[in-house]
Coordinates of N, CA and C in Angstrom, one line a residue:
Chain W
X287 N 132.6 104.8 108.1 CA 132.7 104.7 106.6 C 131.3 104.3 106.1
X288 N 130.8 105.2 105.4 CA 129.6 104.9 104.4 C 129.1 103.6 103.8
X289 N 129.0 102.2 103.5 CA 128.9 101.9 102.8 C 127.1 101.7 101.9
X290 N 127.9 101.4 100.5 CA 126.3 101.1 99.7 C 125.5 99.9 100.1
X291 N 124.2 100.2 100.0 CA 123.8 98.8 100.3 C 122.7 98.8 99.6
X292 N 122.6 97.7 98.6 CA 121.8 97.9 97.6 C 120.1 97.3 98.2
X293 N 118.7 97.4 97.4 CA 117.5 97.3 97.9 C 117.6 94.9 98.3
X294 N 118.7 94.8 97.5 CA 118.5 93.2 97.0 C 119.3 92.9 98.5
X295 N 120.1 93.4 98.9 CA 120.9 92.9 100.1 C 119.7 93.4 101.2
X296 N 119.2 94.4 101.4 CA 118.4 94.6 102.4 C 117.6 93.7 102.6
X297 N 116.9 92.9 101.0 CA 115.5 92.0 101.5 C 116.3 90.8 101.9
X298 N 117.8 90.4 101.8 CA 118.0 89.3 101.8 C 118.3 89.4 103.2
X299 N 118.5 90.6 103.8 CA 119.0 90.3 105.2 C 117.6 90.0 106.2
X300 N 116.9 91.1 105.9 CA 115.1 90.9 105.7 C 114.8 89.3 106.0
X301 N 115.3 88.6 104.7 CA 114.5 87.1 104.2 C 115.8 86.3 105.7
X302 N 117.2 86.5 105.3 CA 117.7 86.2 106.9 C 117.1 85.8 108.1
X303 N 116.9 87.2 108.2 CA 116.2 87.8 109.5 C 114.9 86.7 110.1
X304 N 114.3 86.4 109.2 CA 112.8 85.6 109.3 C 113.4 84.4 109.2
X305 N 113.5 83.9 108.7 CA 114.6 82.9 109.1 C 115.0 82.1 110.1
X306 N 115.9 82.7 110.6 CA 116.5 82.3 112.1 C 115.2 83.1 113.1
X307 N 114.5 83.8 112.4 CA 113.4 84.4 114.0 C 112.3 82.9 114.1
X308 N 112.0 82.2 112.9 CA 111.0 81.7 112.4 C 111.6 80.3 113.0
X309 N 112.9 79.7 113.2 CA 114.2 78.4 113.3 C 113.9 79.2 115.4
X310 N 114.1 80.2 115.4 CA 114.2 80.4 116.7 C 112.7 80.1 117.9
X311 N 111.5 80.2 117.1 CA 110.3 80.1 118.2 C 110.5 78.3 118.1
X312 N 110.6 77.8 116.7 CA 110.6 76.7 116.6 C 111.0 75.7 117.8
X313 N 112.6 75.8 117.3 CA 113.7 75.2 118.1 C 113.2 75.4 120.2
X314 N 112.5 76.1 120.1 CA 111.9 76.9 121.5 C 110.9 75.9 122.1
X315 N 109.9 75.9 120.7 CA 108.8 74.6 121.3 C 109.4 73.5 121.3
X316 N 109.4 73.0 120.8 CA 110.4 71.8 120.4 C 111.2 71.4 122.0
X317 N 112.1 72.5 122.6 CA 112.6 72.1 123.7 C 112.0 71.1 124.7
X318 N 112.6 70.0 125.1 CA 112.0 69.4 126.4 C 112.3 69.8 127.6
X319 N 113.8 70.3 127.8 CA 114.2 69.7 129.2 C 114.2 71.6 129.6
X320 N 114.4 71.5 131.2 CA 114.8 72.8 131.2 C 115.9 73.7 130.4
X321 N 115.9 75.0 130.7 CA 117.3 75.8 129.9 C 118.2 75.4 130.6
X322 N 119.3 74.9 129.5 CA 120.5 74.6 130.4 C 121.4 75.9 129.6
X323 N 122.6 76.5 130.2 CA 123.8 76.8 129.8 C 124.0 77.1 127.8
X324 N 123.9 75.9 128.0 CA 124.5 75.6 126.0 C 123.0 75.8 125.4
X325 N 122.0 76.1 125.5 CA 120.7 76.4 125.1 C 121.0 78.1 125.4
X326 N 121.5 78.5 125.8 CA 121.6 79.7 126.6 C 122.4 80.9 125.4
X327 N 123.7 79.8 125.3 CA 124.7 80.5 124.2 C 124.5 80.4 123.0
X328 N 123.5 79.5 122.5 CA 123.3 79.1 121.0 C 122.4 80.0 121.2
X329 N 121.2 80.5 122.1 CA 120.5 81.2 121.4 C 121.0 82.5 121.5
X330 N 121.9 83.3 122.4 CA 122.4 84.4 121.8 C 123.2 84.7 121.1
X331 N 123.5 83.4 120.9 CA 124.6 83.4 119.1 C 123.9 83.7 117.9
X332 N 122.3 82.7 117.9 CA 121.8 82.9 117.1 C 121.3 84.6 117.2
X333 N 121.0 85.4 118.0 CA 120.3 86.3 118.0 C 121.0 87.5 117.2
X334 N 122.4 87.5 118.0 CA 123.2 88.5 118.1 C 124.6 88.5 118.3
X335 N 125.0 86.7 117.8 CA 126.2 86.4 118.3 C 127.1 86.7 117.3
X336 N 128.3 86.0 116.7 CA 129.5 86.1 116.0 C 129.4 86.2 114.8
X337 N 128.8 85.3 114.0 CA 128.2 85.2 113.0 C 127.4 86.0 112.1
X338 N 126.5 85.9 113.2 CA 125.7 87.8 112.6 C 126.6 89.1 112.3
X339 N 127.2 89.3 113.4 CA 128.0 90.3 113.4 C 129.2 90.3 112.4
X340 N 129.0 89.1 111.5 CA 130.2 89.0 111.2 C 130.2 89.4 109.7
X341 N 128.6 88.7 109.3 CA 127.6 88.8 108.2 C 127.6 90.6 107.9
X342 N 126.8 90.9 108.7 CA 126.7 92.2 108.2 C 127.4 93.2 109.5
X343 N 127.6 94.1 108.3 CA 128.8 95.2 108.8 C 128.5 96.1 109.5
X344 N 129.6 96.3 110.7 CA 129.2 97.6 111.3 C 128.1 98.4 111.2
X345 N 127.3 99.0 112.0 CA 126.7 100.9 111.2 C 126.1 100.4 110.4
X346 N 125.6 99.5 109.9 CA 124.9 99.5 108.1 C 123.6 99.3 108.5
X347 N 122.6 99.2 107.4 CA 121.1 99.1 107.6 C 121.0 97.7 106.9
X348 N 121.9 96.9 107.3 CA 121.5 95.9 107.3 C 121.6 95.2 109.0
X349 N 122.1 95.5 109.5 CA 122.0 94.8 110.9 C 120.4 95.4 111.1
X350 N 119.9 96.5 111.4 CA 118.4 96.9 111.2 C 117.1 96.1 110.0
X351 N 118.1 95.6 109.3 CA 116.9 95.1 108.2 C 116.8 93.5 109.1
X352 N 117.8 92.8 109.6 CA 117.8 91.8 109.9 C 117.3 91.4 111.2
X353 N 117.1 92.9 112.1 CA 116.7 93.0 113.7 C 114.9 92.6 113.0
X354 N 114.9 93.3 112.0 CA 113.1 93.9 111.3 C 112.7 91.9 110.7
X355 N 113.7 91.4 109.9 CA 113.2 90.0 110.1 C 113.1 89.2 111.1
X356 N 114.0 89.5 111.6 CA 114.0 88.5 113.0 C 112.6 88.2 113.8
X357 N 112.7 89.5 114.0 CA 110.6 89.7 114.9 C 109.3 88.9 113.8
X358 N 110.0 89.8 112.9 CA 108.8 89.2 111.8 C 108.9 87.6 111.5
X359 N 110.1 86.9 111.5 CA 109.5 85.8 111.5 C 109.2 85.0 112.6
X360 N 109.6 85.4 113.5 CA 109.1 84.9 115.2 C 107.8 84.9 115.1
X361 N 107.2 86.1 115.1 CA 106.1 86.7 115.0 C 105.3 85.8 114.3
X362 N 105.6 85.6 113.3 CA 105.0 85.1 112.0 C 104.5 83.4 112.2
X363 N 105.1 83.2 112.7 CA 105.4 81.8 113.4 C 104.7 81.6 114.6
X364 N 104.2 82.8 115.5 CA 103.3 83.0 116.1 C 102.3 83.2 115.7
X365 N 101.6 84.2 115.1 CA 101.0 84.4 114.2 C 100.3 82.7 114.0
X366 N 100.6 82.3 113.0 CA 100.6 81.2 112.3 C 99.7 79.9 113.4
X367 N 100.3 79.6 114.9 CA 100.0 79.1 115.8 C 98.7 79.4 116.3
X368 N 98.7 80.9 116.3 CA 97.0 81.5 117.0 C 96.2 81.0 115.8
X369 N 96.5 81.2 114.3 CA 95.4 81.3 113.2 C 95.3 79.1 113.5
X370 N 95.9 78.7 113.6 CA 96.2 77.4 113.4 C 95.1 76.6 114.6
X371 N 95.4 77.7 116.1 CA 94.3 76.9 117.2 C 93.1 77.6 117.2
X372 N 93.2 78.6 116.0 CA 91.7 79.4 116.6 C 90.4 78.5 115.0
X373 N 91.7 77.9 114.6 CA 90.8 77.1 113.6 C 90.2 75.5 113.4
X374 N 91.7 75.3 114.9 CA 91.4 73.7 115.1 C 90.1 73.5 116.0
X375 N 89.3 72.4 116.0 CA 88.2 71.9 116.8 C 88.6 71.3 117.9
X376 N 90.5 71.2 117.8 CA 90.5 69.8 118.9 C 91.7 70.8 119.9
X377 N 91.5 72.4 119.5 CA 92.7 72.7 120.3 C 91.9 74.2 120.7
X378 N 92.3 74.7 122.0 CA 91.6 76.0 122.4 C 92.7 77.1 123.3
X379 N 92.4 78.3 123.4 CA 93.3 78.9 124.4 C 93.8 78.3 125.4
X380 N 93.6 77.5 126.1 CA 93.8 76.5 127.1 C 95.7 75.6 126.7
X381 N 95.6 75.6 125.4 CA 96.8 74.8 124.8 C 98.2 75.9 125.2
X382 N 98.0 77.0 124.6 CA 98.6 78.2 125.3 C 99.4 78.3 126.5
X383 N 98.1 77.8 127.2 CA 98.7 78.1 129.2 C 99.4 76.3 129.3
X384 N 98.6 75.0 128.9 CA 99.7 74.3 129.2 C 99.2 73.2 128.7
X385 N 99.3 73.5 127.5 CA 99.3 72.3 126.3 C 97.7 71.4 126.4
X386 N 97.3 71.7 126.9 CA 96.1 70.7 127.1 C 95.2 70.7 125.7
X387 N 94.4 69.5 125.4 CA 94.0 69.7 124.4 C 92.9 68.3 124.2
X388 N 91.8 68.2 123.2 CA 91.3 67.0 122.9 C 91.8 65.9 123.0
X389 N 91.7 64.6 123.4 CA 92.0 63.2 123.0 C 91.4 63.1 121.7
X390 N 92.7 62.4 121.4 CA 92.9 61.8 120.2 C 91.5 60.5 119.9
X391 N 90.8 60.8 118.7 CA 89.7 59.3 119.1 C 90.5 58.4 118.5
X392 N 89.8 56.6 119.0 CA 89.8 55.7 118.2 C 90.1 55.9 117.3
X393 N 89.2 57.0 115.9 CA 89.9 56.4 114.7 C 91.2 57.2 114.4
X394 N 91.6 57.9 115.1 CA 92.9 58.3 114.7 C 94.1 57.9 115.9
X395 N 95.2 58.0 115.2 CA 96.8 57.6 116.1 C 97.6 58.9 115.9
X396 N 98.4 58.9 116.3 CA 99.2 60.1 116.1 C 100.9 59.4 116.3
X397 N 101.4 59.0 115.3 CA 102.9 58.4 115.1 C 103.7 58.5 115.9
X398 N 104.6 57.7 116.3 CA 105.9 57.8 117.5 C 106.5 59.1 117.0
X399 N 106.6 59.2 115.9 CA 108.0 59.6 115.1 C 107.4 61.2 115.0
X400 N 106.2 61.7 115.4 CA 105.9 63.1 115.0 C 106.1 63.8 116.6
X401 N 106.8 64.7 116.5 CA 107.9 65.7 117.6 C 106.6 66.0 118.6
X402 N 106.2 66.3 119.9 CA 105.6 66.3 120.7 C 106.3 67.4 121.3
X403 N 105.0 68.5 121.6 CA 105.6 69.6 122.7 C 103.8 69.8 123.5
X404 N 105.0 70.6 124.8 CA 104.1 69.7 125.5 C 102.8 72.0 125.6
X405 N 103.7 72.5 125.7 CA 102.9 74.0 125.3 C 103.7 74.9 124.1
X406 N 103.0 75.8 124.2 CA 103.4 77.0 123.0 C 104.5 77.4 122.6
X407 N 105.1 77.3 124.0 CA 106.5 78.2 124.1 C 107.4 76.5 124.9
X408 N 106.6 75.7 125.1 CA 107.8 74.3 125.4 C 108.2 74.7 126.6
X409 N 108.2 74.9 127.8 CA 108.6 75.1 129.0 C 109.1 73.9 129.8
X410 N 107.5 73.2 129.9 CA 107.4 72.0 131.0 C 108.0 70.9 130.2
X411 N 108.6 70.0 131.4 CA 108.9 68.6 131.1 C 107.5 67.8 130.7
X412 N 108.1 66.5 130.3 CA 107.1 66.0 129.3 C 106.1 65.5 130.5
X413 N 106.8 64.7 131.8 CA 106.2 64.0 132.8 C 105.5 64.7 133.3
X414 N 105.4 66.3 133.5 CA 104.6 67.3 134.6 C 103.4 67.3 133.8
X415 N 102.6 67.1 135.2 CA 101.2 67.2 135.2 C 100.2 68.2 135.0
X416 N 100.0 68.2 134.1 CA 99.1 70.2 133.6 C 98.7 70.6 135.1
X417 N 98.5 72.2 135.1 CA 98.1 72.4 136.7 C 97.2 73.5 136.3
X418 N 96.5 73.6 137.3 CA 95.3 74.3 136.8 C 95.5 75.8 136.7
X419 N 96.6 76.5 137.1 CA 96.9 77.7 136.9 C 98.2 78.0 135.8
X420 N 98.9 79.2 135.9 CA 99.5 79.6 135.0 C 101.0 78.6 135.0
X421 N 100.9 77.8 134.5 CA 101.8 77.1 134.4 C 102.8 76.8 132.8
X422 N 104.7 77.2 132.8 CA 105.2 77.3 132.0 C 105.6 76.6 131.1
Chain G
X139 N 117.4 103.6 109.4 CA 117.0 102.8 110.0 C 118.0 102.1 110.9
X140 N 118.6 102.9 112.2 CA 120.0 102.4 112.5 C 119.6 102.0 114.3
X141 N 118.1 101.9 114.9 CA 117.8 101.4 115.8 C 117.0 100.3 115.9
X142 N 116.8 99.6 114.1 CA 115.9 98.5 114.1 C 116.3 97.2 114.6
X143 N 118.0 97.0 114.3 CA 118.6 95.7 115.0 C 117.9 95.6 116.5
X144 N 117.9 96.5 116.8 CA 117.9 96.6 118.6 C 116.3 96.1 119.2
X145 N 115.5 96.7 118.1 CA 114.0 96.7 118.2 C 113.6 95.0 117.9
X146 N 114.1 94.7 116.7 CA 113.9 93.6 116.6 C 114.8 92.3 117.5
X147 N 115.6 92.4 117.8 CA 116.4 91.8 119.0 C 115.3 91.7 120.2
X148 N 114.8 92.8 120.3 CA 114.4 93.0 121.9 C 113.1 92.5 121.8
X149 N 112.2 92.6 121.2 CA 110.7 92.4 121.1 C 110.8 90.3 121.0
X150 N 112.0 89.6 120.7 CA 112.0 88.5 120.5 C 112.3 87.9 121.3
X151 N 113.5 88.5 122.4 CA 113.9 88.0 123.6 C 113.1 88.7 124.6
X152 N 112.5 89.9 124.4 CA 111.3 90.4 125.0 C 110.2 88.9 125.5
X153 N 110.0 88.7 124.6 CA 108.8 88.0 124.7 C 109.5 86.5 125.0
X154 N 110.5 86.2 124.9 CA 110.7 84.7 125.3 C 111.1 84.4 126.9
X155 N 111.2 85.9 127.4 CA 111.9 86.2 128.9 C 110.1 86.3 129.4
X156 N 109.2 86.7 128.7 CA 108.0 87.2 129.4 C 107.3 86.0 129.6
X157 N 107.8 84.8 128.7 CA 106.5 83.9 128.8 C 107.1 82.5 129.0
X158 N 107.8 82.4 129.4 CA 108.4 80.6 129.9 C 109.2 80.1 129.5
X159 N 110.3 80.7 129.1 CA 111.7 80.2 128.6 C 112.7 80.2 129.4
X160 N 112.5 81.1 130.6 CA 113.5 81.0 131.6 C 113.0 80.3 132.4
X161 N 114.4 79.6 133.4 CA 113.7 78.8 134.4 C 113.1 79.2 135.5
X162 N 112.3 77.9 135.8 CA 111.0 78.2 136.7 C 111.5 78.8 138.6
X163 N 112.7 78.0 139.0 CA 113.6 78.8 140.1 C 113.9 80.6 140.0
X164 N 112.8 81.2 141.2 CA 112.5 82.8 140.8 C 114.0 83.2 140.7
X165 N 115.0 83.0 141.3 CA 116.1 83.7 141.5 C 116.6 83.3 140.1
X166 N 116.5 82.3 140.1 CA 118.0 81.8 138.8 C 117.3 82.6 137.9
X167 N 115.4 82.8 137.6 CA 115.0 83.3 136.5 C 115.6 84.8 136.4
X168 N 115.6 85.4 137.3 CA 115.8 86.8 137.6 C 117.0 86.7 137.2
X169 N 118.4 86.2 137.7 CA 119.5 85.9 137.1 C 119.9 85.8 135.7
X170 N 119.2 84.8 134.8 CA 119.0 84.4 134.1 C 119.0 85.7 133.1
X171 N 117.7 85.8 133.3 CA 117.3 87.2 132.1 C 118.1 88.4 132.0
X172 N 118.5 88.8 133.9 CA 119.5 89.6 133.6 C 120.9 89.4 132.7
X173 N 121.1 88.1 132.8 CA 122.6 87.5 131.9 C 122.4 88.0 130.6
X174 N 121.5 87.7 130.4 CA 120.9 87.3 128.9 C 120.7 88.5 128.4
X175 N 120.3 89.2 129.1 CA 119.2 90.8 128.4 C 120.7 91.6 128.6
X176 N 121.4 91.7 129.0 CA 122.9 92.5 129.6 C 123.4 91.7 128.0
X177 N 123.9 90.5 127.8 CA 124.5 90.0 127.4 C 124.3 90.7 125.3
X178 N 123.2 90.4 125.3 CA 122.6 90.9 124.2 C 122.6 92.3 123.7
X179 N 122.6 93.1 125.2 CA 122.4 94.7 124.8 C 123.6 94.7 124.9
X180 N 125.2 94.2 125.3 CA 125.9 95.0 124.6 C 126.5 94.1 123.0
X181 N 125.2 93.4 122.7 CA 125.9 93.4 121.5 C 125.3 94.3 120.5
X182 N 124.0 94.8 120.6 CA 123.4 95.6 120.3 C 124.0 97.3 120.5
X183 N 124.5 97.5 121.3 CA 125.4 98.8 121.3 C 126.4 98.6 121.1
X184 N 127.0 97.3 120.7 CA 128.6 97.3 119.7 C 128.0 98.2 118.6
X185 N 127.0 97.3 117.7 CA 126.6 97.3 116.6 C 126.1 98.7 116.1
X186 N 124.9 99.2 117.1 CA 124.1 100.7 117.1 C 124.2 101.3 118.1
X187 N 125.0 101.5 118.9 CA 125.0 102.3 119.8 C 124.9 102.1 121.0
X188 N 124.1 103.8 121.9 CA 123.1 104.3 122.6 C 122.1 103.8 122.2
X189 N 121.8 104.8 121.4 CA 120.0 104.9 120.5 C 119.7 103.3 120.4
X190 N 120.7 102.5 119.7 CA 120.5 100.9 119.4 C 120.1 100.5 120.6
X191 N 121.2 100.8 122.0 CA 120.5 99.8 122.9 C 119.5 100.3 123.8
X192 N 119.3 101.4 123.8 CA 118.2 102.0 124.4 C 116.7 101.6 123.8
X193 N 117.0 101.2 122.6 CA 115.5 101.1 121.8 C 115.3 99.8 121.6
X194 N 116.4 98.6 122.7 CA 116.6 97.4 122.5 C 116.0 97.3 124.1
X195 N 116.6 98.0 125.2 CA 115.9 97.6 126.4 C 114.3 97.9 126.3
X196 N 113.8 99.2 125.5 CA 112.3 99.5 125.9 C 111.8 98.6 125.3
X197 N 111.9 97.9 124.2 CA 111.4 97.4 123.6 C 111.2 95.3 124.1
X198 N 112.0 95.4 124.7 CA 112.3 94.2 125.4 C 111.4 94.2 126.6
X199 N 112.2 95.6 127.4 CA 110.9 95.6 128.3 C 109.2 95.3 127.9
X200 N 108.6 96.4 127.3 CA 107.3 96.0 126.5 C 106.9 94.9 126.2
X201 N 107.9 94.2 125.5 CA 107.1 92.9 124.8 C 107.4 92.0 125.9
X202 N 108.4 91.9 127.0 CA 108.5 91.1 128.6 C 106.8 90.6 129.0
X203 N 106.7 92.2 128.9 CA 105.1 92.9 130.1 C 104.2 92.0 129.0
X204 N 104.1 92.2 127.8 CA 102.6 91.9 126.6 C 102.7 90.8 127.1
X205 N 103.7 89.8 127.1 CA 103.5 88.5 126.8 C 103.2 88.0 128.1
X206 N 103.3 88.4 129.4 CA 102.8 88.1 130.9 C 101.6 88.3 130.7
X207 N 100.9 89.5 130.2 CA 99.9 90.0 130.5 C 99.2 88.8 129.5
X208 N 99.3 88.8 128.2 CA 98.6 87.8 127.4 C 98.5 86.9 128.0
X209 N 99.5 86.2 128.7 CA 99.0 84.8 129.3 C 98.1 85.2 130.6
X210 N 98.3 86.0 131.3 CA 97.2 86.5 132.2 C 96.1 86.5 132.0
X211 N 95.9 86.7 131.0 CA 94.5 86.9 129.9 C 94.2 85.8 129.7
X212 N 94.9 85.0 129.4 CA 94.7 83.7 129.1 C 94.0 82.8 130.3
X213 N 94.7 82.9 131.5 CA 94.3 82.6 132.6 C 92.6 82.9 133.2
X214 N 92.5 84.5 133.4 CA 91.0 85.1 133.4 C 90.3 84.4 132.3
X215 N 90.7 84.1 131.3 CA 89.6 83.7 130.3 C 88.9 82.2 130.8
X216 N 90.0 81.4 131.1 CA 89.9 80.2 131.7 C 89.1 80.2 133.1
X217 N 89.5 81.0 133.7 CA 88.6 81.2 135.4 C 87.6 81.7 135.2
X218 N 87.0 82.9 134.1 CA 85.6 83.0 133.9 C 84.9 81.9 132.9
X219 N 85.7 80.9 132.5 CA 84.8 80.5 132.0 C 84.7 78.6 133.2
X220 N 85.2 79.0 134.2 CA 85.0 77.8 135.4 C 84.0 78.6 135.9
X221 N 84.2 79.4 136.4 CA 83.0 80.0 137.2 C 81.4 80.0 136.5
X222 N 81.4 80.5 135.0 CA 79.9 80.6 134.6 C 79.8 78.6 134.5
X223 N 80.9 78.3 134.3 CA 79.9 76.3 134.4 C 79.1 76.1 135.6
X224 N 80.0 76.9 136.9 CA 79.1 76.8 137.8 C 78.3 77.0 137.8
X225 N 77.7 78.5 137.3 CA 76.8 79.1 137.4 C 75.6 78.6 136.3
X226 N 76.0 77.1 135.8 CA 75.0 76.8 134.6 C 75.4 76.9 133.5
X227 N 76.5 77.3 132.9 CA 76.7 77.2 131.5 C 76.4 78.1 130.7
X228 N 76.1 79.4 131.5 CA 75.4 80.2 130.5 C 76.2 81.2 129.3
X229 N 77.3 81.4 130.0 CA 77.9 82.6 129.9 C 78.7 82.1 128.6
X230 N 78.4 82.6 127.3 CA 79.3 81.7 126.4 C 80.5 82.7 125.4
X231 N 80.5 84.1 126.5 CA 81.4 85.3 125.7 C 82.4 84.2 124.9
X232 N 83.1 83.5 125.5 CA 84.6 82.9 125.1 C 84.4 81.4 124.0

């Protein structure tokens, strides 16, 4: 069955889409511990789970407008990270492979309370010791 | 546009399967992704199909490979630039 789907629902599934892509690298760095199980199902709930499918309908071009946000805000949020270390002084490609990066001087602190990850994509535990190769 | 769910699905978990989101135990990772990339494509061929999940595995595949290879890249960049310190510091491509 055909349905209409107007240009305002498309961007909102669009604006969606970016959204949970942009909530998804996030929640990613952010992680400390390894992947467990329940990290496992929330994110393919988030991706493609019940909810989604439940949002938008069968067959429609909105499940496609919302696959098109999704990347795009992942992406974006990527994006965002390269323009962010290719501009910092105290951070280099090196942060990428496993978080390494300048000491903090004297005159600056850096708060308990501000979230700590330890690389790009959040892999390693906090205690593991950077290693000189490709490490996750 | 009835293969973009799939594209965009795939290029996202593409890339979180290619670059350190699964665990570091080779087997469980292999495991793992299979669960996950299986689990995903058939919701993606609920939704779109064939075509949906066919253009959901290549695309998963591809962005898997970019994001190994990027960090690969990442790596070389780092090892040529230990080696020219050796060599004196000269080398300042990077």
């Amino acid at each position: 069955m055909a349905t209409e789907i107007s240009t305002l629902q498309m961007l909102g599934a669009i604006g969606f889409g970016a959204l949970v892509g942009w909530y998804v690298y996030y929640v990613n760095r952010y992680r400390r511990a390894e992947v467990q199980l329940t990290d496992l199902v929330t994110l393919i709930g988030v991706l493609g789970g019940g909810v989604i499918l439940t949002v938008f309908p069968e067959s429609t071009d909105l499940f496609g407008a919302y696959g098109i946000g999704l990347a795009i805000g992942f992406f974006g949020y990527f994006i965002a990270l390269l323009a962010f270390v290719a501009h910092s002084p105290n951070f280099d490609a090196d942060w990428f492979l496993d978080g390494r990066r300048k000491k903090v001087p004297d005159t600056h602190y850096i708060p308990d309370e501000v979230a700590k990850t330890v690389s790009a994509m959040g892999g390693n535990k906090e205690d593991e010791k950077p290693q000189a190769g490709l490490t996750r | 546009m009835p293969i973009a769910g799939g594209i965009g699905i795939g290029v996202v978990w593409g890339w979180l399967s290619g670059g350190g989101t699964i665990p570091k135990n080779p087997l469980q990772s292999v495991l793992f992704t299979i669960f996950t990339s299986s689990l995903l494509g058939c919701c993606v061929y609920f939704y779109e199909g064939w075509e949906g999940a066919a253009a959901y595995l290549i695309s998963l595949s591809i962005f898997a490979v970019l994001h190994s290879l990027w960090l690969l890249h990442l790596f070389r960049i780092r090892m040529t630039r230990g080696r020219t310190k050796k060599m004196g510091g000269k080398f300042n491509g990077y």
